[in-house]
Amino acid sequence: MRAVQALTVVLLLIAIAWGGAALIPAVFAVAVPYLALAVFLLGITLHILAWARVPVPFKIPSVCGQQRSLPWIRQQRLESPFTSWQVAGRMALEILLFRSLFRNTRSVLTPKQRLVYQPDKVLWLGALAFHWSLLVIVLRHLRFFLQPIPRSIQLLSALDGVFQLLVPTLLITDVLILGALLYLLGRRLFNPLVRYVSLPADFFPLLLILGIAITGILMRYVDKVDLTAVKELALSLTVFHPTVPHGLSPLFFIHLFLVSSLIAYIPFSKLMHVGGVFLSPTRNLPNNNRARRHINPWNHPVPVHTYAEWEEEFHDKLKAAGIPMEGDD
Ligand code: HEM
């Protein structure tokens, strides 16, 4: 049901793009992408600023290894980072290779009804395949927005099509992203435990990105799009001198509208994990509590009466009573 709700919204977006672009192409080719980008930039900036402003009262890195202590005890630098460089190493592995997801486990009931935890590397592999393909696809798309096309982008495209299986060349990332998206979707649909905790907001981004990937793949392999017209539009948008050339197909308008919807949706959704991962205090703080004092930013000056001051105040009385005092040692 929740998946159906999300699918309905995606189909509605497709219908809007199809009908709307035929009537008012300039709105869908120019106004919508600009608006989406503005919402994205403003939304992301406000979100990040709000997160960055939240004080961190405690140092709360989540660790799972030996912290730095005595010189003869070996420290686990990545599991329990002490310096900023070690934190950077840990973050890099987390962001580039999803290291904590690698150690993810799943619970299963054995035939004898015992609950056991097993490694779940498929989820890690699926997530990695999806995110890396998405990144490579987005980078490859820069060829539409840049003239001349940088060598690095040309090289990336060539590497992506290295198998040269079809005409036009079959791109590895197209296969990977489709496979990974279907797996991630299937997991939410067919695994009862995951289905139970899945909301429309979990299905929607998967279906939206699937819609983007399918329309893109159709444009490349089936209903070929006029790439010169696309590049003309993309370049004109980049230099803020928009022109809407002839020859843009309905499929392209649907692709662009779904992309615009995705971009505008990011700041209001769980997709903000893109920015959140960098600002997560359990990941980005060094575990150096014992060496360096962490001052709670919420602390306000509190008048304190130290033991030394107390002893000074009652010095004569304490002495008269014969009570030993630290100050007299
Ligand atoms: C989140 C952003 C986007 C994603 C995930 C995405 C995804 C895809 C995918 C998977 C393909 C299939 C072929 C390939 O991998 O190159 C594709 C093709 C295509 N996309 Fe996108 N796209 C995005 C943004 C855009 C934008 C902003 C434009 C507008 C310029 C665009 C225009 C096209 C065109 C014209 C094709 C056909 C390419 C060809 O025939 O070689 N895409 N897209």
Tab-separated table of C-alpha atoms and ligand atoms in Angstrom:
chain	number	residue	atom	x	y	z
A	1	MET	CA	0.000	0.000	0.000
A	2	ARG	CA	2.750	2.414	0.992
A	3	ALA	CA	4.672	1.473	-2.143
A	4	VAL	CA	1.534	2.071	-4.198
A	5	GLN	CA	1.158	5.560	-2.714
A	6	ALA	CA	4.736	6.391	-3.674
A	7	LEU	CA	4.288	4.876	-7.141
A	8	THR	CA	1.136	6.967	-7.666
A	9	VAL	CA	3.070	10.155	-6.943
A	10	VAL	CA	5.824	9.182	-9.400
A	11	LEU	CA	3.258	8.335	-12.101
A	12	LEU	CA	1.543	11.653	-11.421
A	13	LEU	CA	4.849	13.481	-11.899
A	14	ILE	CA	5.351	11.650	-15.197
A	15	ALA	CA	1.830	12.627	-16.328
A	16	ILE	CA	2.404	16.278	-15.363
A	17	ALA	CA	5.667	16.380	-17.330
A	18	TRP	CA	4.138	14.682	-20.355
A	19	GLY	CA	1.071	16.909	-20.529
A	20	GLY	CA	2.738	20.095	-19.311
A	21	ALA	CA	5.763	19.998	-21.616
A	22	ALA	CA	3.510	19.675	-24.667
A	23	LEU	CA	1.623	22.831	-23.659
A	24	ILE	CA	4.289	25.028	-22.074
A	25	PRO	CA	7.738	23.595	-22.940
A	26	ALA	CA	9.628	26.668	-21.720
A	27	VAL	CA	8.273	26.229	-18.199
A	28	PHE	CA	9.389	22.612	-18.051
A	29	ALA	CA	12.731	23.170	-19.789
A	30	VAL	CA	13.758	26.360	-17.997
A	31	ALA	CA	11.609	27.520	-15.065
A	32	VAL	CA	11.196	24.128	-13.393
A	33	PRO	CA	14.928	23.179	-13.406
A	34	TYR	CA	15.944	26.650	-12.142
A	35	LEU	CA	13.298	26.566	-9.421
A	36	ALA	CA	14.320	23.061	-8.388
A	37	LEU	CA	17.966	24.097	-8.172
A	38	ALA	CA	17.080	27.181	-6.110
A	39	VAL	CA	14.986	25.092	-3.673
A	40	PHE	CA	17.801	22.560	-3.463
A	41	LEU	CA	20.555	25.099	-2.755
A	42	LEU	CA	18.520	27.109	-0.263
A	43	GLY	CA	17.134	24.018	1.445
A	44	ILE	CA	20.516	22.326	1.774
A	45	THR	CA	22.205	25.514	3.022
A	46	LEU	CA	19.557	26.169	5.689
A	47	HIS	CA	19.630	22.562	6.785
A	48	ILE	CA	23.414	22.420	7.092
A	49	LEU	CA	23.523	25.753	8.936
A	50	ALA	CA	20.861	24.541	11.362
A	51	TRP	CA	22.795	21.333	12.010
A	52	ALA	CA	26.115	23.137	12.312
A	53	ARG	CA	24.638	25.490	14.911
A	54	VAL	CA	23.530	22.700	17.235
A	55	PRO	CA	25.997	22.572	20.126
A	56	VAL	CA	27.533	19.211	20.952
A	57	PRO	CA	27.380	19.020	24.761
A	58	PHE	CA	29.289	15.773	25.024
A	59	LYS	CA	31.963	14.143	22.973
A	60	ILE	CA	30.102	11.117	21.681
A	61	PRO	CA	32.107	9.268	19.030
A	62	SER	CA	30.813	5.746	18.580
A	63	VAL	CA	33.815	3.485	18.705
A	64	CYS	CA	34.491	-0.213	18.572
A	65	GLY	CA	38.165	-0.591	19.226
A	66	GLN	CA	40.968	0.106	21.654
A	67	GLN	CA	41.377	3.813	22.303
A	68	ARG	CA	44.771	5.490	22.615
A	69	SER	CA	46.110	4.887	26.111
A	70	LEU	CA	49.474	3.565	27.270
A	71	PRO	CA	52.319	3.436	24.756
A	72	TRP	CA	52.555	-0.360	24.856
A	73	ILE	CA	48.846	-0.942	24.150
A	74	ARG	CA	48.140	-0.873	20.425
A	75	GLN	CA	45.486	1.681	19.466
A	76	GLN	CA	42.887	0.917	16.758
A	77	ARG	CA	43.352	4.077	14.732
A	78	LEU	CA	40.254	3.754	12.556
A	79	GLU	CA	37.926	2.193	15.112
A	80	SER	CA	38.835	4.667	17.807
A	81	PRO	CA	40.478	7.688	16.160
A	82	PHE	CA	42.484	10.051	18.337
A	83	THR	CA	43.722	12.712	15.895
A	84	SER	CA	41.890	14.661	13.181
A	85	TRP	CA	43.742	12.697	10.496
A	86	GLN	CA	42.540	9.442	11.977
A	87	VAL	CA	38.995	10.844	12.028
A	88	ALA	CA	39.421	11.852	8.367
A	89	GLY	CA	40.526	8.299	7.520
A	90	ARG	CA	37.540	6.847	9.302
A	91	MET	CA	35.139	9.285	7.593
A	92	ALA	CA	36.661	8.611	4.157
A	93	LEU	CA	36.151	4.869	4.547
A	94	GLU	CA	32.621	5.440	5.791
A	95	ILE	CA	31.657	7.787	2.969
A	96	LEU	CA	33.459	6.043	0.121
A	97	LEU	CA	33.035	2.409	1.164
A	98	PHE	CA	30.139	2.421	3.698
A	99	ARG	CA	32.345	0.705	6.243
A	100	SER	CA	29.760	0.496	9.037
A	101	LEU	CA	27.193	-0.988	6.656
A	102	PHE	CA	29.782	-3.629	5.789
A	103	ARG	CA	29.464	-4.885	9.348
A	104	ASN	CA	25.685	-4.828	9.260
A	105	THR	CA	23.997	-8.019	10.425
A	106	ARG	CA	20.518	-9.407	9.968
A	107	SER	CA	18.501	-11.459	12.396
A	108	VAL	CA	17.065	-14.795	11.305
A	109	LEU	CA	15.120	-17.538	13.040
A	110	THR	CA	16.640	-20.987	12.639
A	111	PRO	CA	14.329	-23.996	12.029
A	112	LYS	CA	14.631	-24.636	15.777
A	113	GLN	CA	13.270	-21.111	16.449
A	114	ARG	CA	16.578	-19.740	17.666
A	115	LEU	CA	17.341	-16.125	16.866
A	116	VAL	CA	20.745	-15.761	15.243
A	117	TYR	CA	22.554	-12.849	13.649
A	118	GLN	CA	24.229	-13.319	10.288
A	119	PRO	CA	26.414	-11.067	8.159
A	120	ASP	CA	24.460	-9.220	5.452
A	121	LYS	CA	26.947	-8.277	2.782
A	122	VAL	CA	24.354	-8.142	-0.012
A	123	LEU	CA	22.841	-4.941	1.351
A	124	TRP	CA	26.299	-3.392	1.526
A	125	LEU	CA	27.062	-4.454	-2.040
A	126	GLY	CA	23.680	-3.192	-3.318
A	127	ALA	CA	24.070	0.161	-1.566
A	128	LEU	CA	27.612	0.561	-2.844
A	129	ALA	CA	26.655	-0.347	-6.430
A	130	PHE	CA	23.754	2.096	-6.349
A	131	HIS	CA	25.616	5.097	-4.902
A	132	TRP	CA	28.749	4.696	-7.017
A	133	SER	CA	26.756	4.238	-10.233
A	134	LEU	CA	24.684	7.308	-9.424
A	135	LEU	CA	27.835	9.348	-8.854
A	136	VAL	CA	29.440	8.188	-12.103
A	137	ILE	CA	26.212	8.826	-14.061
A	138	VAL	CA	25.881	12.360	-12.657
A	139	LEU	CA	29.553	13.075	-13.455
A	140	ARG	CA	29.119	11.712	-16.996
A	141	HIS	CA	26.153	14.059	-17.476
A	142	LEU	CA	28.553	16.996	-17.118
A	143	ARG	CA	29.270	16.480	-20.825
A	144	PHE	CA	25.960	18.240	-21.501
A	145	PHE	CA	26.808	21.254	-19.359
A	146	LEU	CA	30.471	21.836	-20.216
A	147	GLN	CA	32.073	22.810	-23.487
A	148	PRO	CA	34.767	21.640	-24.188
A	149	ILE	CA	34.117	18.391	-22.309
A	150	PRO	CA	36.909	17.881	-19.745
A	151	ARG	CA	39.261	14.955	-20.445
A	152	SER	CA	38.444	13.407	-17.070
A	153	ILE	CA	34.744	13.151	-18.002
A	154	GLN	CA	35.604	11.678	-21.411
A	155	LEU	CA	37.855	9.136	-19.708
A	156	LEU	CA	35.161	8.245	-17.183
A	157	SER	CA	32.623	7.681	-19.989
A	158	ALA	CA	35.116	5.550	-21.912
A	159	LEU	CA	35.831	3.436	-18.832
A	160	ASP	CA	32.114	3.052	-18.143
A	161	GLY	CA	31.591	1.710	-21.673
A	162	VAL	CA	34.713	-0.428	-21.733
A	163	PHE	CA	32.830	-3.641	-22.571
A	164	GLN	CA	31.419	-2.160	-25.845
A	165	LEU	CA	28.654	-4.736	-25.886
A	166	LEU	CA	25.950	-2.856	-27.788
A	167	VAL	CA	25.507	0.083	-30.133
A	168	PRO	CA	25.315	2.601	-28.522
A	169	THR	CA	27.857	1.252	-26.068
A	170	LEU	CA	26.284	-0.415	-23.071
A	171	LEU	CA	27.337	1.466	-19.974
A	172	ILE	CA	28.279	-0.569	-16.895
A	173	THR	CA	26.685	1.965	-14.554
A	174	ASP	CA	23.323	1.714	-16.375
A	175	VAL	CA	23.206	-2.023	-15.666
A	176	LEU	CA	24.487	-1.590	-12.124
A	177	ILE	CA	22.061	1.153	-11.130
A	178	LEU	CA	19.054	-0.737	-12.491
A	179	GLY	CA	20.101	-3.953	-10.727
A	180	ALA	CA	20.871	-2.170	-7.451
A	181	LEU	CA	17.613	-0.184	-7.487
A	182	LEU	CA	15.565	-3.315	-8.160
A	183	TYR	CA	17.345	-5.097	-5.314
A	184	LEU	CA	16.826	-2.206	-2.858
A	185	LEU	CA	13.172	-1.967	-3.859
A	186	GLY	CA	12.681	-5.745	-3.731
A	187	ARG	CA	14.174	-5.829	-0.259
A	188	ARG	CA	11.586	-3.349	0.998
A	189	LEU	CA	8.753	-5.119	-0.800
A	190	PHE	CA	9.483	-8.767	-0.116
A	191	ASN	CA	11.365	-8.869	3.194
A	192	PRO	CA	8.538	-8.780	5.788
A	193	LEU	CA	10.690	-7.145	8.476
A	194	VAL	CA	11.904	-4.372	6.204
A	195	ARG	CA	8.456	-3.938	4.659
A	196	TYR	CA	7.002	-3.391	8.142
A	197	VAL	CA	9.272	-0.401	8.804
A	198	SER	CA	9.076	1.061	5.274
A	199	LEU	CA	7.117	4.261	4.704
A	200	PRO	CA	6.022	5.923	1.461
A	201	ALA	CA	9.032	8.219	2.021
A	202	ASP	CA	11.268	5.139	1.717
A	203	PHE	CA	9.702	3.915	-1.513
A	204	PHE	CA	9.356	7.312	-3.176
A	205	PRO	CA	13.056	8.158	-3.707
A	206	LEU	CA	13.773	4.633	-4.965
A	207	LEU	CA	10.885	4.765	-7.436
A	208	LEU	CA	11.727	8.324	-8.487
A	209	ILE	CA	15.356	7.459	-9.207
A	210	LEU	CA	14.214	4.281	-10.955
A	211	GLY	CA	11.966	6.475	-13.139
A	212	ILE	CA	14.924	8.735	-13.929
A	213	ALA	CA	17.155	5.784	-14.772
A	214	ILE	CA	14.534	4.069	-16.958
A	215	THR	CA	13.706	7.232	-18.942
A	216	GLY	CA	17.435	7.913	-19.368
A	217	ILE	CA	18.106	4.377	-20.558
A	218	LEU	CA	15.147	4.544	-22.961
A	219	MET	CA	16.530	7.792	-24.394
A	220	ARG	CA	19.927	6.252	-24.905
A	221	TYR	CA	19.038	2.834	-26.268
A	222	VAL	CA	15.450	2.890	-27.551
A	223	ASP	CA	13.808	6.221	-28.388
A	224	LYS	CA	16.967	8.191	-29.215
A	225	VAL	CA	16.953	11.806	-28.148
A	226	ASP	CA	18.411	14.701	-30.145
A	227	LEU	CA	21.618	15.119	-28.141
A	228	THR	CA	22.566	18.375	-29.897
A	229	ALA	CA	19.296	19.946	-28.778
A	230	VAL	CA	19.819	18.667	-25.226
A	231	LYS	CA	23.315	20.110	-25.120
A	232	GLU	CA	22.104	23.435	-26.512
A	233	LEU	CA	19.491	23.649	-23.758
A	234	ALA	CA	21.888	22.525	-21.013
A	235	LEU	CA	24.615	25.000	-22.048
A	236	SER	CA	22.102	27.844	-22.291
A	237	LEU	CA	20.848	27.044	-18.785
A	238	THR	CA	24.409	26.980	-17.458
A	239	VAL	CA	25.163	30.507	-18.692
A	240	PHE	CA	21.751	31.826	-17.569
A	241	HIS	CA	20.776	32.554	-21.157
A	242	PRO	CA	18.080	29.952	-21.634
A	243	THR	CA	16.874	28.923	-25.091
A	244	VAL	CA	14.501	26.052	-25.743
A	245	PRO	CA	15.582	24.309	-28.964
A	246	HIS	CA	13.266	22.207	-31.135
A	247	GLY	CA	13.616	18.454	-31.085
A	248	LEU	CA	13.362	17.767	-27.346
A	249	SER	CA	11.289	14.626	-26.958
A	250	PRO	CA	8.527	14.016	-24.357
A	251	LEU	CA	10.797	11.364	-22.825
A	252	PHE	CA	13.472	13.999	-22.254
A	253	PHE	CA	10.964	16.328	-20.601
A	254	ILE	CA	9.843	13.508	-18.305
A	255	HIS	CA	13.482	12.713	-17.452
A	256	LEU	CA	14.227	16.366	-16.701
A	257	PHE	CA	11.068	16.848	-14.646
A	258	LEU	CA	11.766	13.758	-12.539
A	259	VAL	CA	15.345	14.972	-12.004
A	260	SER	CA	14.040	18.424	-10.994
A	261	SER	CA	11.570	16.813	-8.585
A	262	LEU	CA	14.348	14.734	-7.065
A	263	ILE	CA	16.636	17.731	-6.632
A	264	ALA	CA	13.915	19.854	-5.023
A	265	TYR	CA	12.865	16.951	-2.783
A	266	ILE	CA	16.326	16.240	-1.360
A	267	PRO	CA	16.392	18.947	1.383
A	268	PHE	CA	13.059	17.775	2.796
A	269	SER	CA	13.740	14.091	2.826
A	270	LYS	CA	15.912	11.311	4.174
A	271	LEU	CA	18.162	11.945	1.187
A	272	MET	CA	19.710	14.696	3.320
A	273	HIS	CA	21.930	11.926	4.646
A	274	VAL	CA	24.240	13.141	1.877
A	275	GLY	CA	25.064	16.131	4.081
A	276	GLY	CA	24.248	14.580	7.439
A	277	VAL	CA	26.978	11.979	7.290
A	278	PHE	CA	29.605	14.731	7.417
A	279	LEU	CA	28.008	16.371	10.442
A	280	SER	CA	27.366	13.293	12.505
A	281	PRO	CA	29.061	13.749	15.924
A	282	THR	CA	29.259	10.005	16.506
A	283	ARG	CA	31.518	9.807	13.423
A	284	ASN	CA	33.339	13.111	13.131
A	285	LEU	CA	34.679	13.520	16.671
A	286	PRO	CA	38.025	12.101	17.821
A	287	ASN	CA	37.929	9.805	20.839
A	288	ASN	CA	40.336	11.903	22.935
A	289	ASN	CA	38.179	12.519	25.982
A	290	ARG	CA	40.878	11.490	28.392
A	291	ALA	CA	43.564	13.683	26.876
A	292	ARG	CA	41.587	16.800	26.057
A	293	ARG	CA	38.771	18.313	28.036
A	294	HIS	CA	35.594	18.823	26.016
A	295	ILE	CA	33.829	21.965	27.186
A	296	ASN	CA	30.070	21.798	26.988
A	297	PRO	CA	29.024	24.856	24.967
A	298	TRP	CA	25.860	25.043	27.061
A	299	ASN	CA	27.892	25.599	30.208
A	300	HIS	CA	27.197	28.930	31.788
A	301	PRO	CA	29.444	30.405	34.515
A	302	VAL	CA	28.521	28.772	37.820
A	303	PRO	CA	29.829	30.267	41.130
A	304	VAL	CA	31.774	27.465	42.784
A	305	HIS	CA	33.215	27.157	46.274
A	306	THR	CA	36.322	25.006	46.043
A	307	TYR	CA	37.606	22.809	48.864
A	308	ALA	CA	40.656	25.044	49.212
A	309	GLU	CA	38.397	28.094	49.662
A	310	TRP	CA	36.247	26.218	52.208
A	311	GLU	CA	39.319	25.179	54.181
A	312	GLU	CA	40.586	28.745	54.116
A	313	GLU	CA	37.227	30.007	55.371
A	314	PHE	CA	37.040	27.586	58.322
A	315	HIS	CA	40.783	27.387	58.903
A	316	ASP	CA	40.764	28.525	62.547
A	317	LYS	CA	37.800	26.381	63.540
A	318	LEU	CA	39.245	23.283	61.857
A	319	LYS	CA	42.593	23.869	63.514
A	320	ALA	CA	40.983	24.361	66.916
A	321	ALA	CA	39.110	21.084	66.500
A	322	GLY	CA	42.370	19.323	65.540
A	323	ILE	CA	41.144	18.307	62.098
A	324	PRO	CA	44.042	17.734	59.657
A	325	MET	CA	44.047	20.169	56.730
A	326	GLU	CA	45.455	19.915	53.219
A	327	GLY	CA	46.689	23.510	53.276
A	328	ASP	CA	48.878	22.811	56.323
A	329	ASP	CA	50.660	19.763	54.793
B	1	HEM	C1	20.060	13.109	-10.798
B	1	HEM	C2	20.402	13.386	-12.048
B	1	HEM	C3	20.313	12.444	-13.210
B	1	HEM	C4	20.346	11.083	-13.240
B	1	HEM	C5	20.453	10.120	-12.080
B	1	HEM	C6	20.237	10.686	-14.629
B	1	HEM	C7	20.231	9.362	-15.075
B	1	HEM	C8	20.369	8.988	-16.386
B	1	HEM	C9	20.643	7.655	-16.856
B	1	HEM	C10	20.811	6.436	-15.963
B	1	HEM	C11	20.729	7.693	-18.209
B	1	HEM	C12	21.004	6.505	-19.117
B	1	HEM	C13	22.269	6.705	-19.943
B	1	HEM	C14	23.471	7.142	-19.139
B	1	HEM	O1	23.752	6.519	-18.119
B	1	HEM	O2	24.095	8.133	-19.555
B	1	HEM	C15	20.502	9.066	-18.603
B	1	HEM	C16	20.505	9.514	-19.899
B	1	HEM	C17	20.259	10.797	-20.279
B	1	HEM	N1	20.062	11.885	-19.444
B	1	HEM	FE1	20.045	11.836	-17.456
B	1	HEM	N2	20.117	11.799	-15.404
B	1	HEM	C18	20.176	12.907	-14.575
B	1	HEM	C19	20.116	14.221	-14.960
B	1	HEM	C20	19.931	14.665	-16.252
B	1	HEM	C21	19.824	16.041	-16.635
B	1	HEM	C22	19.839	17.251	-15.679
B	1	HEM	C23	19.691	16.071	-17.974
B	1	HEM	C24	19.552	17.311	-18.830
B	1	HEM	C25	20.490	17.752	-19.527
B	1	HEM	C26	19.741	14.699	-18.456
B	1	HEM	C27	19.680	14.287	-19.771
B	1	HEM	C28	19.883	12.993	-20.225
B	1	HEM	C29	19.959	12.617	-21.617
B	1	HEM	C30	19.802	13.524	-22.811
B	1	HEM	C31	20.207	11.232	-21.650
B	1	HEM	C32	20.439	10.358	-22.873
B	1	HEM	C33	21.938	10.214	-23.031
B	1	HEM	C34	22.354	9.441	-24.257
B	1	HEM	O3	21.557	9.233	-25.148
B	1	HEM	O4	23.547	9.078	-24.261
B	1	HEM	N3	19.870	13.880	-17.377
B	1	HEM	N4	20.286	9.817	-17.488
